Short mmCIF file of C-alpha atoms and ligand atoms in Angstrom, two decimals:
data_model
loop_
_atom_site.label_atom_id
_atom_site.label_comp_id
_atom_site.label_asym_id
_atom_site.label_seq_id
_atom_site.Cartn_x
_atom_site.Cartn_y
_atom_site.Cartn_z
CA MET C 4 126.84 101.52 104.49
CA GLU C 5 126.78 99.66 101.21
CA ASP C 6 126.28 102.27 98.52
CA LEU C 7 124.76 100.74 95.38
CA SER C 8 123.98 104.01 93.61
CA ASN C 9 126.54 103.31 90.88
CA TYR C 10 124.95 99.98 89.97
CA ARG C 11 123.51 101.06 86.67
CA LYS C 12 123.00 99.33 83.38
CA SER C 13 121.80 100.39 79.96
CA TYR C 14 119.03 98.14 78.61
CA GLU C 15 119.54 97.49 74.92
CA LYS C 16 118.53 93.93 74.13
CA SER C 17 115.09 94.32 72.59
CA GLU C 18 112.02 96.51 72.03
CA LEU C 19 108.26 96.22 72.38
CA LEU C 20 106.22 98.14 69.83
CA GLU C 21 102.46 98.29 69.26
CA THR C 22 103.00 97.44 65.60
CA ASN C 23 104.40 94.09 66.52
CA ILE C 24 102.21 92.61 69.25
CA PRO C 25 99.31 90.14 69.31
CA GLU C 26 95.78 91.01 70.47
CA ASP C 27 96.03 88.54 73.31
CA PRO C 28 98.54 88.79 76.18
CA ILE C 29 98.87 85.02 76.52
CA MET C 30 100.23 84.86 72.99
CA LEU C 31 102.80 87.53 73.84
CA PHE C 32 103.61 85.76 77.13
CA LYS C 33 104.24 82.57 75.20
CA LYS C 34 106.46 84.35 72.68
CA TRP C 35 108.52 86.07 75.40
CA PHE C 36 108.76 82.90 77.49
CA HIS C 37 110.23 80.89 74.62
CA GLU C 38 112.52 83.71 73.50
CA VAL C 39 113.97 83.88 77.02
CA GLU C 40 114.31 80.10 77.12
CA ASP C 41 116.07 80.00 73.74
CA PHE C 42 118.34 82.94 74.60
CA GLY C 43 119.64 81.10 77.68
CA GLY C 44 121.11 82.42 80.91
CA VAL C 45 117.98 82.10 83.04
CA GLU C 46 118.09 78.97 85.15
CA GLU C 47 114.35 78.59 85.84
CA VAL C 48 112.41 80.59 83.27
CA ASN C 49 109.18 79.37 84.89
CA ALA C 50 110.03 80.76 88.34
CA MET C 51 107.61 83.56 89.19
CA THR C 52 106.77 85.69 92.18
CA VAL C 53 103.24 85.33 93.57
CA SER C 54 102.03 88.18 95.74
CA THR C 55 99.00 87.86 97.95
CA ILE C 56 97.28 90.09 100.47
CA GLY C 57 97.62 88.32 103.80
CA LEU C 58 95.16 87.99 106.66
CA ASP C 59 97.37 90.47 108.52
CA GLY C 60 96.75 93.08 105.80
CA PHE C 61 100.32 92.94 104.49
CA PRO C 62 101.21 91.95 100.94
CA LYS C 63 103.56 88.97 100.78
CA ALA C 64 105.56 87.81 97.76
CA ARG C 65 107.27 84.47 97.26
CA VAL C 66 108.62 82.48 94.34
CA VAL C 67 106.78 79.44 92.95
CA LEU C 68 107.07 77.53 89.69
CA LEU C 69 104.66 78.09 86.83
CA LYS C 70 103.64 74.60 85.72
CA GLN C 71 101.13 75.25 82.93
CA PHE C 72 99.69 78.21 81.10
CA THR C 73 96.69 78.28 78.80
CA TYR C 74 94.35 80.94 77.41
CA GLU C 75 92.51 80.65 80.74
CA GLY C 76 95.47 81.45 82.94
CA PHE C 77 98.61 80.50 84.81
CA ILE C 78 98.80 77.37 86.99
CA PHE C 79 101.02 76.67 90.00
CA TYR C 80 100.90 74.02 92.71
CA THR C 81 101.15 74.46 96.43
CA ASN C 82 99.71 73.65 99.83
CA TYR C 83 96.18 75.04 100.17
CA ASP C 84 96.64 75.47 103.94
CA SER C 85 99.90 77.41 103.60
CA GLU C 86 100.13 81.11 104.38
CA LYS C 87 99.49 81.90 100.69
CA GLY C 88 96.60 79.40 100.60
CA ARG C 89 94.94 81.07 103.57
CA ALA C 90 95.55 84.52 102.07
CA ILE C 91 93.96 83.40 98.79
CA ALA C 92 90.92 81.92 100.57
CA ASN C 93 90.35 85.35 102.09
CA ASN C 94 91.21 87.43 99.03
CA PRO C 95 91.58 85.84 95.57
CA ASN C 96 93.22 88.92 94.04
CA VAL C 97 96.87 88.14 93.38
CA CYS C 98 99.80 89.40 91.37
CA LEU C 99 102.30 87.27 89.46
CA SER C 100 105.59 88.67 88.26
CA PHE C 101 108.47 87.44 86.18
CA PHE C 102 111.87 89.10 85.85
CA TRP C 103 114.02 87.76 83.04
CA HIS C 104 117.28 89.70 83.30
CA SER C 105 118.86 88.04 80.25
CA LEU C 106 116.54 89.88 77.88
CA GLU C 107 115.78 92.77 80.28
CA ARG C 108 112.13 91.83 80.55
CA GLN C 109 109.51 91.95 83.26
CA ILE C 110 105.90 90.75 83.16
CA ILE C 111 103.36 91.70 85.83
CA ILE C 112 100.00 89.95 85.93
CA LYS C 113 97.07 90.94 88.12
CA GLY C 114 94.33 88.38 88.35
CA ARG C 115 91.88 86.30 90.32
CA VAL C 116 92.95 82.90 91.51
CA ARG C 117 90.91 79.74 92.04
CA LYS C 118 91.65 76.08 92.71
CA ILE C 119 91.85 73.88 89.62
CA ALA C 120 89.70 70.74 89.33
CA GLU C 121 90.72 67.94 91.73
CA ASN C 122 91.36 65.46 88.91
CA LEU C 123 93.88 67.87 87.36
CA SER C 124 95.71 68.21 90.66
CA ASP C 125 95.63 64.40 91.00
CA GLY C 126 97.14 64.08 87.54
CA TYR C 127 99.98 66.48 88.24
CA PHE C 128 100.68 64.99 91.70
CA GLU C 129 100.84 61.54 90.13
CA SER C 130 103.50 62.77 87.66
CA ARG C 131 105.85 63.92 90.44
CA PRO C 132 108.74 61.79 91.71
CA ASP C 133 108.00 59.86 94.92
CA GLY C 134 110.34 62.08 96.96
CA SER C 135 108.39 65.20 96.00
CA LYS C 136 105.08 63.48 96.71
CA LEU C 137 106.21 62.45 100.21
CA GLY C 138 107.71 65.89 100.82
CA ALA C 139 104.35 67.50 100.05
CA ILE C 140 102.64 65.12 102.49
CA VAL C 141 105.01 65.57 105.43
CA SER C 142 105.26 69.33 105.22
CA ASN C 143 102.48 71.37 106.79
CA GLN C 144 103.72 74.26 104.71
CA SER C 145 104.13 77.57 106.59
CA GLU C 146 103.56 76.02 110.06
CA VAL C 147 106.17 76.59 112.78
CA ILE C 148 108.12 73.37 113.43
CA ALA C 149 110.35 72.41 116.34
CA SER C 150 113.37 71.37 114.26
CA ARG C 151 114.53 69.97 110.94
CA THR C 152 114.97 66.59 112.63
CA VAL C 153 111.23 66.38 113.29
CA LEU C 154 110.60 66.82 109.56
CA GLU C 155 113.24 64.27 108.55
CA GLU C 156 111.92 61.71 111.05
CA LYS C 157 108.40 62.21 109.72
CA LEU C 158 109.65 61.63 106.18
CA LYS C 159 111.52 58.47 107.18
CA GLN C 160 108.43 57.10 108.88
CA LEU C 161 106.24 57.89 105.89
CA GLU C 162 108.74 56.30 103.47
CA ALA C 163 108.58 53.12 105.53
CA ASP C 164 104.76 53.19 105.68
CA CYS C 165 104.43 53.76 101.92
CA VAL C 166 106.65 50.96 100.63
CA GLY C 167 104.78 49.22 97.80
CA LYS C 168 101.76 51.49 98.19
CA GLU C 169 100.36 54.13 95.90
CA ILE C 170 101.10 57.62 97.21
CA LEU C 171 97.92 59.68 96.95
CA ARG C 172 97.65 63.43 96.76
CA PRO C 173 96.82 65.00 100.10
CA LYS C 174 93.57 66.98 99.82
CA ASN C 175 95.30 70.15 101.01
CA TRP C 176 97.80 70.16 98.14
CA GLY C 177 96.94 71.10 94.57
CA GLY C 178 96.87 73.63 91.80
CA TYR C 179 95.70 77.18 91.52
CA ILE C 180 94.95 78.97 88.28
CA VAL C 181 95.43 82.72 88.06
CA GLU C 182 92.99 84.19 85.54
CA PRO C 183 94.55 87.41 84.29
CA GLN C 184 92.72 90.73 84.28
CA GLU C 185 95.73 92.89 83.54
CA VAL C 186 99.07 91.91 82.03
CA GLU C 187 101.92 94.37 81.74
CA PHE C 188 104.94 93.67 79.55
CA TRP C 189 108.05 95.69 80.37
CA GLN C 190 111.01 95.82 78.06
CA GLY C 191 114.15 97.64 79.17
CA ARG C 192 115.31 100.33 76.72
CA PRO C 193 118.21 102.83 76.65
CA ASN C 194 118.05 106.09 78.63
CA ARG C 195 115.35 104.68 80.92
CA LEU C 196 112.77 105.10 78.13
CA HIS C 197 111.55 101.58 78.65
CA ASP C 198 108.62 100.08 76.77
CA ARG C 199 105.57 99.25 78.87
CA ILE C 200 102.52 97.75 77.21
CA ARG C 201 99.50 96.90 79.34
CA TYR C 202 96.65 94.59 78.35
CA LYS C 203 93.42 95.10 80.33
CA LEU C 204 90.51 92.70 80.09
CA ASN C 205 87.32 94.29 78.76
CA THR C 206 83.85 93.12 79.84
CA ASP C 207 83.42 91.44 76.42
CA PHE C 208 86.66 89.50 77.08
CA SER C 209 88.63 91.38 74.44
CA TRP C 210 91.81 93.14 75.58
CA LYS C 211 92.43 96.85 75.70
CA ILE C 212 96.06 97.64 74.86
CA GLU C 213 97.75 100.75 76.23
CA ARG C 214 101.28 102.12 76.48
CA LEU C 215 102.43 103.32 79.89
CA ALA C 216 105.10 105.88 80.64
CA PRO C 217 108.26 104.28 81.95
C1 LIG Q 306 112.75 78.67 92.74
C2 LIG Q 306 111.68 78.35 93.75
C3 LIG Q 306 110.58 77.61 93.38
C4 LIG Q 306 109.57 77.33 94.28
N1 LIG Q 306 108.45 76.66 93.85
C5 LIG Q 306 107.42 76.46 94.69
C6 LIG Q 306 106.20 75.89 94.21
O1 LIG Q 306 106.03 75.59 93.01
N2 LIG Q 306 105.20 75.70 95.12
C7 LIG Q 306 105.32 76.07 96.44
O2 LIG Q 306 104.39 75.86 97.19
N3 LIG Q 306 106.45 76.65 96.91
C8 LIG Q 306 107.51 76.86 96.06
N4 LIG Q 306 108.65 77.47 96.52
C9 LIG Q 306 108.71 77.87 97.94
C10 LIG Q 306 107.94 79.18 98.14
O3 LIG Q 306 108.75 80.28 97.73
C11 LIG Q 306 107.47 79.40 99.60
O4 LIG Q 306 108.56 79.28 100.48
C12 LIG Q 306 106.39 78.40 100.02
O5 LIG Q 306 105.42 78.21 99.01
C13 LIG Q 306 105.71 78.86 101.31
O6 LIG Q 306 105.13 80.13 101.08
P1 LIG Q 306 104.02 80.74 102.07
O7 LIG Q 306 104.43 80.40 103.47
O8 LIG Q 306 104.04 82.22 101.83
O9 LIG Q 306 102.69 80.12 101.70
C14 LIG Q 306 109.67 77.78 95.63
C15 LIG Q 306 110.79 78.54 96.00
C16 LIG Q 306 111.76 78.85 95.08
C17 LIG Q 306 112.92 79.72 95.50
#
């Protein structure tokens, strides 16, 4: 047995107080994101966990990269026919989460997800290096494949076919935007008395701000 019960740490890096927060969670997200970036020590600050409710009834979480965020929501790119894509088509309620250990921070976002406009996905696909474009085309993400060799052969073939040609976005690859309904900011504090501030979207699109017990 590996006993991890003595893995324990006191959280002392920061605090989150009602007197010092904006009315809008996106503003606070932006502030935290850049503070974590500037502090250093987190390799991919934009890596986030996306949880979906699958067709099998189980939740499933996996890491993707946040590529844009605006007052409307959080955008990531993926294969629309993947396991997550199929889960989303069936149930658009998702959860995003970030854990930034350097500043002892966690953000949990519940929201509804929808595909972004095709021209926006085209624009982002166009900006990717050729290798990433071809990778997105050859991979039927989440499908069972016979071997790695099959994938590599497919890529080689596609590379040969595409020489001198424009590589277009496959229709089953593109962006999703998660429109937040609830955003919880968690700041680690000493003695397990962590700060938790939750923003909940009101029907008039203002945000209700509440403190939660740690
Ligand atoms: C750091 C990191 C970043 C990733 N970024 C993406 C991404 O932006 N889009 C994506 O589709 N998969 C990304 N992946 C792979 C996903 O975690 C996952 O394996 C893939 O999307 C298939 O998930 P699914 O079968 O549940 O649909 C990333 C993985 C890691 C570890």
